[in-house]
PDB file of C-alpha atoms in Angstrom:
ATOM      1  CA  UNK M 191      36.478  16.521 -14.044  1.00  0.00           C
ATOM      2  CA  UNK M 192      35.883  13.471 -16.756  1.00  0.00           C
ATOM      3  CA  UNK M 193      35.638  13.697 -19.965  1.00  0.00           C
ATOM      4  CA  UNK M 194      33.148  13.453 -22.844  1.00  0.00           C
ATOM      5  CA  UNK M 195      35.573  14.853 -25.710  1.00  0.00           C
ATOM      6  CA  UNK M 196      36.516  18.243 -25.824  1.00  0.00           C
ATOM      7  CA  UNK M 197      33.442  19.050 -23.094  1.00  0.00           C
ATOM      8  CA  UNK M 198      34.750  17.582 -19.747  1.00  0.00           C
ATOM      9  CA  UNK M 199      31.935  17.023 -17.052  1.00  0.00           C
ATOM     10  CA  UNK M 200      32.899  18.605 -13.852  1.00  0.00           C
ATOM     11  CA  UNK M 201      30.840  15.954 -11.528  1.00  0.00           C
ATOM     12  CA  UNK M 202      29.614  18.513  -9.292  1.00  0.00           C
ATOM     13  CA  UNK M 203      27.469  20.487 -11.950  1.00  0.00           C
ATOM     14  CA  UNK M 204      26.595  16.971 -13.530  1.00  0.00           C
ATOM     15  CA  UNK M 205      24.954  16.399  -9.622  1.00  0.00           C
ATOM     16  CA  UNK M 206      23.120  19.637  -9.894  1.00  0.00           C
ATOM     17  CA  UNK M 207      21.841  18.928 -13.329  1.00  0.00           C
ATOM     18  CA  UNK M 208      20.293  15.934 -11.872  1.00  0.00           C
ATOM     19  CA  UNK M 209      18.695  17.451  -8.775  1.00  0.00           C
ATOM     20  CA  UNK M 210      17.201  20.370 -11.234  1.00  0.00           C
ATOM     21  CA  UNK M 211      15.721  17.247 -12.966  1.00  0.00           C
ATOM     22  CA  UNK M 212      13.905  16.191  -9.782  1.00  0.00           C
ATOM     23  CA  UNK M 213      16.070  13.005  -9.343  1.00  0.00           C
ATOM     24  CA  UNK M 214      19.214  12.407  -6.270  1.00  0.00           C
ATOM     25  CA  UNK M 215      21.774  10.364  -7.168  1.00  0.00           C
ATOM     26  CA  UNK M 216      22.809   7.424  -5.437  1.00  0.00           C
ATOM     27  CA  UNK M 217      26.358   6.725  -6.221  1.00  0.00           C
ATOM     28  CA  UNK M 218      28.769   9.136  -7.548  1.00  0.00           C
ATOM     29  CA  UNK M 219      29.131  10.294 -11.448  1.00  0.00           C
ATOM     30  CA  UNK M 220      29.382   7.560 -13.654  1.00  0.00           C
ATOM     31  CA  UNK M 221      30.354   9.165 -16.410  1.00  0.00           C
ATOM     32  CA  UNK M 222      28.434  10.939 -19.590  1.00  0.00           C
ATOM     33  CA  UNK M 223      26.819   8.278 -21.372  1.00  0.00           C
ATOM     34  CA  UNK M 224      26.180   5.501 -18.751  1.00  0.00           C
ATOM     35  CA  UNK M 225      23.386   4.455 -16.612  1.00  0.00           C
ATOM     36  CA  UNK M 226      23.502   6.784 -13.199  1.00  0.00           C
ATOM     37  CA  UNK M 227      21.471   5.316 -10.132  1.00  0.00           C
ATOM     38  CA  UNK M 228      18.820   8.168  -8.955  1.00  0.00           C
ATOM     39  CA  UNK M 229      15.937   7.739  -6.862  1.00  0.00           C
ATOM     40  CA  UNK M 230      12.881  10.275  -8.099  1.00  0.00           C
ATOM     41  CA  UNK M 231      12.584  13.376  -5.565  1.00  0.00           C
ATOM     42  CA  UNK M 232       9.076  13.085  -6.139  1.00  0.00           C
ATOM     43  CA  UNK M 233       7.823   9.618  -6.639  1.00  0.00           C
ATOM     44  CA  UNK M 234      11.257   8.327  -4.529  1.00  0.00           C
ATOM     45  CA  UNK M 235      11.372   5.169  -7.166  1.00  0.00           C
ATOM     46  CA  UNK M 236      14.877   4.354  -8.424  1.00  0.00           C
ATOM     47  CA  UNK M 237      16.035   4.663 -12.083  1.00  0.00           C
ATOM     48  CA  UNK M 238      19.408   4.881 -13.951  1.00  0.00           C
ATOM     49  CA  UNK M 239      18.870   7.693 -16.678  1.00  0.00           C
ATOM     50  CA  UNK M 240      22.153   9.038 -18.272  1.00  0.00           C
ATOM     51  CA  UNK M 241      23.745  12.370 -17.811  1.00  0.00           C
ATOM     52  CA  UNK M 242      23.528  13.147 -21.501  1.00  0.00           C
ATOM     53  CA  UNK M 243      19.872  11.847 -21.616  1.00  0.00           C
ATOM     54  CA  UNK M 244      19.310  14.590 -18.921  1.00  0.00           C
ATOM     55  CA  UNK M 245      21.507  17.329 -20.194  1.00  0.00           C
ATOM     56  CA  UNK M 246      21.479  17.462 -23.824  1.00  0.00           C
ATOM     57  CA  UNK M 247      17.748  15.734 -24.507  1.00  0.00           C
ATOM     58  CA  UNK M 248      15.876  17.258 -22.129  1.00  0.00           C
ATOM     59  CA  UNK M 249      14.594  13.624 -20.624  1.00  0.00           C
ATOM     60  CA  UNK M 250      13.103  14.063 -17.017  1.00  0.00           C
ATOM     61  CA  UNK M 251      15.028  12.311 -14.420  1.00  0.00           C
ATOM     62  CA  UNK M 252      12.185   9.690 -13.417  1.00  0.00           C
ATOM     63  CA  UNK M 253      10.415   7.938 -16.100  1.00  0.00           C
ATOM     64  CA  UNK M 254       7.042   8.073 -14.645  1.00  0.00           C
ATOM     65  CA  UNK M 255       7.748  11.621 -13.598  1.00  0.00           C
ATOM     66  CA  UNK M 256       9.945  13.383 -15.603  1.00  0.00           C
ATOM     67  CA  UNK M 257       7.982  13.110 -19.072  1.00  0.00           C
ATOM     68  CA  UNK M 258       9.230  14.827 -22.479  1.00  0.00           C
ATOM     69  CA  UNK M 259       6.035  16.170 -22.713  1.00  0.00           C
ATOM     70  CA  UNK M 260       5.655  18.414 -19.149  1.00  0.00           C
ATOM     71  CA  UNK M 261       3.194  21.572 -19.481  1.00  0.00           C
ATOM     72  CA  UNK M 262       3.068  20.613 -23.326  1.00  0.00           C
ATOM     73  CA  UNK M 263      -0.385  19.094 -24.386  1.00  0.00           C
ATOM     74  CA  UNK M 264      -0.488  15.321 -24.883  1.00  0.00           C
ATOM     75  CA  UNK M 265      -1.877  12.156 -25.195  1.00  0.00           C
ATOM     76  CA  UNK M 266      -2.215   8.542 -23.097  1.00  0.00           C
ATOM     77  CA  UNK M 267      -3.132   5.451 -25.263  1.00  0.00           C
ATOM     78  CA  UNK M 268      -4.147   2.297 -25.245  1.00  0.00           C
ATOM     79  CA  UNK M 269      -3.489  -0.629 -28.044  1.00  0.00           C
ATOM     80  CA  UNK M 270      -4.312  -4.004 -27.637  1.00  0.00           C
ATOM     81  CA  UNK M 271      -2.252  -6.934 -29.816  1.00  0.00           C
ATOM     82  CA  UNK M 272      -5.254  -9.440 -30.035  1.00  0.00           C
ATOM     83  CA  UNK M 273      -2.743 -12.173 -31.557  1.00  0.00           C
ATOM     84  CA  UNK M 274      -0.641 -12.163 -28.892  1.00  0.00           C
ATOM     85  CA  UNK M 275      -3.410 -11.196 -25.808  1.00  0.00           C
ATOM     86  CA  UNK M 276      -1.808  -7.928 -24.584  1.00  0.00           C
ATOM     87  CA  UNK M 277      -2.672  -4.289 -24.170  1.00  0.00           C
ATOM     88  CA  UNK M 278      -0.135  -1.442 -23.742  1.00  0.00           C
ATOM     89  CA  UNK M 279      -1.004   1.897 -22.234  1.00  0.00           C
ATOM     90  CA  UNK M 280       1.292   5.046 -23.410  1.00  0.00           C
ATOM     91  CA  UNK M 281       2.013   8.719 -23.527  1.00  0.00           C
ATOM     92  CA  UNK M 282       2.813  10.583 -26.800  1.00  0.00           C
ATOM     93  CA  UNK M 283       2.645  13.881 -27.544  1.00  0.00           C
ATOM     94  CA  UNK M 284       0.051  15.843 -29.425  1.00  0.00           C
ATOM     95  CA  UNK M 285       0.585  15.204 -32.808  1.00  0.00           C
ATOM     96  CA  UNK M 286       0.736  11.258 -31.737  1.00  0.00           C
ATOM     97  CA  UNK M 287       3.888  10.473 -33.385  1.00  0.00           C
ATOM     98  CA  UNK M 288       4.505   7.371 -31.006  1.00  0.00           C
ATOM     99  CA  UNK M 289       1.493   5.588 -32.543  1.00  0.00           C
ATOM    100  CA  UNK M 290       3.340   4.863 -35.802  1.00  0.00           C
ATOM    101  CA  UNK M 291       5.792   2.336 -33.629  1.00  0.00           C
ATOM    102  CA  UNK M 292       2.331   0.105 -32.819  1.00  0.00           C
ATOM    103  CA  UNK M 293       1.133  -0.534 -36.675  1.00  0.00           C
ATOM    104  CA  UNK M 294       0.144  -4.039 -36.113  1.00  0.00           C
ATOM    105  CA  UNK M 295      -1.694  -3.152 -32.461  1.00  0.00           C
ATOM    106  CA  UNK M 296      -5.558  -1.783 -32.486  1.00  0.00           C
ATOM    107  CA  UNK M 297      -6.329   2.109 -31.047  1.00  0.00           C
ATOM    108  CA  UNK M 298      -8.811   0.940 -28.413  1.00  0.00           C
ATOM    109  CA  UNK M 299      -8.557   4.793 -26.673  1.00  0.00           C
ATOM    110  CA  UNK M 300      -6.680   7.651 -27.197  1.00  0.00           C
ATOM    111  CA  UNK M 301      -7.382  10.191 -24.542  1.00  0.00           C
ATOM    112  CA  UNK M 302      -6.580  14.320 -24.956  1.00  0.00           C
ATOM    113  CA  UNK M 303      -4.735  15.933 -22.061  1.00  0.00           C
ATOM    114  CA  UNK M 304      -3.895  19.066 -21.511  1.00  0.00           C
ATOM    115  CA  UNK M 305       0.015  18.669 -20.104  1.00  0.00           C
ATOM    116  CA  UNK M 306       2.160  15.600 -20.612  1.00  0.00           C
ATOM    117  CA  UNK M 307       2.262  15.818 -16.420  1.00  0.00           C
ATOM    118  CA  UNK M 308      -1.336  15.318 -16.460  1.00  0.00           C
ATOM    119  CA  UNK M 309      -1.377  12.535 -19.187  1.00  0.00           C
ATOM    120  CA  UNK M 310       1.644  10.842 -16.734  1.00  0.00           C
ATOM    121  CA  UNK M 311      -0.278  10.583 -13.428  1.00  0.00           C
ATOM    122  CA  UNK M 312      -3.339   9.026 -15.870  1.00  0.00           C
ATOM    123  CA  UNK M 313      -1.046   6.323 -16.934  1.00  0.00           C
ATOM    124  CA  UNK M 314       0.545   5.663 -13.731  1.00  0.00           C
ATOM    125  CA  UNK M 315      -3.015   5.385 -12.549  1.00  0.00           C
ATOM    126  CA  UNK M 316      -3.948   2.719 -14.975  1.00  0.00           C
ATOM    127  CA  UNK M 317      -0.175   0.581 -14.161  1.00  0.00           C
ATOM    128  CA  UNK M 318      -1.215   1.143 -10.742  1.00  0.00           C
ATOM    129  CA  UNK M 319      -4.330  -0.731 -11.075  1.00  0.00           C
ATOM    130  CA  UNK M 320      -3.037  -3.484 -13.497  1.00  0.00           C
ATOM    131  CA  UNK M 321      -0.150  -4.366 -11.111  1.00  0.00           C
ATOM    132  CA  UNK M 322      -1.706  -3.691  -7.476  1.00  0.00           C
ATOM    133  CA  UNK M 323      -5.273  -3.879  -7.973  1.00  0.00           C
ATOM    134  CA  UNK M 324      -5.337  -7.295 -10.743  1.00  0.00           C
ATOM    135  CA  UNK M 325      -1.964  -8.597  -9.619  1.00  0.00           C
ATOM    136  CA  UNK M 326      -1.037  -8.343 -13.613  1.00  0.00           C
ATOM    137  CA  UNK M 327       3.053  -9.036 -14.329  1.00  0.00           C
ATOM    138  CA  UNK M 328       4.301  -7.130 -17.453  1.00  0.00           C
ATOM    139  CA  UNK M 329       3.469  -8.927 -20.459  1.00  0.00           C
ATOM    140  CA  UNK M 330       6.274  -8.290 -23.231  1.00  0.00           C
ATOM    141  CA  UNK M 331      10.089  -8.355 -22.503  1.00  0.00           C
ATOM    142  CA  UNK M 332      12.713  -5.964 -23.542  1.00  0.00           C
ATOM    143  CA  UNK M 333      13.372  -8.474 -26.683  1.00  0.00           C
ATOM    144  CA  UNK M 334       9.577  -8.392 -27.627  1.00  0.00           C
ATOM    145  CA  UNK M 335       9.579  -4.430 -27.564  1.00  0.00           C
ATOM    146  CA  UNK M 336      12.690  -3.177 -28.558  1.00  0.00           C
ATOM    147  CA  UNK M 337      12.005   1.015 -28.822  1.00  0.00           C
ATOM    148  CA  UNK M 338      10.749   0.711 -25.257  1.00  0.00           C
ATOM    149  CA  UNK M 339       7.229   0.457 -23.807  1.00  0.00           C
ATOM    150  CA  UNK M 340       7.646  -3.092 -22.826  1.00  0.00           C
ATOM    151  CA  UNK M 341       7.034  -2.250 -19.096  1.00  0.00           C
ATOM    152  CA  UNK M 342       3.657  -0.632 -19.583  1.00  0.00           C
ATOM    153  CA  UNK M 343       2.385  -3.735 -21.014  1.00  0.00           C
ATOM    154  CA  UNK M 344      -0.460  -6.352 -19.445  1.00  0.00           C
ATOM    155  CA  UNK M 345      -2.524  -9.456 -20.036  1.00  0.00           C
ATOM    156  CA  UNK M 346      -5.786  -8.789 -22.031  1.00  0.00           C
ATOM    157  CA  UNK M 347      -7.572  -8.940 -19.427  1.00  0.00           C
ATOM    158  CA  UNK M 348      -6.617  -5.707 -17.987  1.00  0.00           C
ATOM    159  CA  UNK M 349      -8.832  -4.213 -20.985  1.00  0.00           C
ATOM    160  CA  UNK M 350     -11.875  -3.230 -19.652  1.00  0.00           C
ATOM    161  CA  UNK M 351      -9.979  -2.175 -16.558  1.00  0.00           C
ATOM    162  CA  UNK M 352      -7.998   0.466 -18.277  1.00  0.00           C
ATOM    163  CA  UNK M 353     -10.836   1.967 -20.397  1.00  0.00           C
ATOM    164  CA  UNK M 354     -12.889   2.346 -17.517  1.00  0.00           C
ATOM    165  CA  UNK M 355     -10.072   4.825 -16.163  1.00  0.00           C
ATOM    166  CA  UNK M 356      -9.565   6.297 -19.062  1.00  0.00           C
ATOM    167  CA  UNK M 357     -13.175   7.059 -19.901  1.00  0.00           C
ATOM    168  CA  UNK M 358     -13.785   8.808 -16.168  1.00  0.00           C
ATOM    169  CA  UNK M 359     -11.009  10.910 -17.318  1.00  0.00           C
ATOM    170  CA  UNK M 360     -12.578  11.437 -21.035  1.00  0.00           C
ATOM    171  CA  UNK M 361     -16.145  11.821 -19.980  1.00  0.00           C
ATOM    172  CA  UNK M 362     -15.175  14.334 -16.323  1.00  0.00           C
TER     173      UNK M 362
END
C-alpha cells in the first residue's frame, strides 16, 4: 500500500483503475499525484497521466482518447493568433467554456458534435494532417501556453487545411 493521507493506495486497484481507463501501465505505481507512464489500449501512444487525475477527476487515461467530454455533446475549435502566425485546434464542451482562455485569438470555426469521442477523432484528424500530411512542428511551447493546448498548435499556414476538415464534417 502507499499513501495519500488517511486514503492509502493499494497499487493493485490503482493498476485496475488505469486499465478501466483504457490505458496499461508501464512501470509500477508511482505514487498518487505523480506522472505514471501508460501506453493508450486503444491508440497504443504513451502518456504519463496521474492516478488522482484518473481516479478522483474523471480524466481519460490517453489524452487524445480519453476526453472529459465522452458520450457528452461537444465542441472542436479553431482560433488563429494573427500577431503571432498560429492556429490552435481544440475540444470544449457544450457550453464552450474553454473559449474564454483564447480572448486575444479569433473564432475562425467552431464545429457542433454530438459526443466529446466524436469531437476527439475530428481533432486528431486535423493534428494528423498538420503534422504528417504538411510536415507542421508545434508552434507554441509549454511557456507560451501555460493552461495547456500548446501541443495542438501550428504555423498559419495550416489554416485553410484545418477548415477544410472541419467544414466536410459541418456540411456531411
Amino acid at each position: 500500500r502507499r499513501c495519500h493521507g488517511p486514503n492509502p493506495v493499494n497499487p493493485k486497484h490503482a493498476i485496475l483503475t488505469m486499465i478501466q481507463a483504457g490505458v496499461k501501465p508501464l512501470e509500477p505505481y508511482p505514487g498518487y499525484d505523480r506522472p505514471w507512464s501508460v501506453r493508450c489500449l486503444n491508440c497504443g501512444r504513451e502518456s504519463t497521466p496521474t492516478y488522482a487525475n484518473i481516479s478522483k477527476k474523471g480524466q481519460g487515461g490517453c489524452f487524445r482518447c480519453g476526453t472529459d467530454y465522452g458520450e457528452l455533446p461537444a465542441h472542436v475549435y479553431l482560433v488563429h493568433d494573427e500577431k503571432h502566425s498560429v492556429v490552435k485546434i481544440g475540444i470544449t464542451n457544450a457550453r464552450a467554456h474553454r473559449m474564454t482562455k483564447y480572448s486575444n485569438w479569433k473564432v475562425v470555426e467552431m464545429l457542433k458534435t454530438n459526443t466529446g469521442n466524436e469531437a476527439a477523432r475530428i481533432e486528431a484528424e486535423v493534428l494528423r494532417y498538420w503534422r504528417v500530411e504538411m510536415g507542421l512542428k508545434i508552434k507554441l511551447t509549454r511557456d507560451q501556453m501555460p493552461d495547456k493546448g500548446y501541443t495542438e498548435t501550428a504555423d498559419d499556414v495550416g489554416l485553410n487545411a484545418a477548415l477544410a476538415i472541419l467544414r466536410k464534417y459541418k456540411n456531411g
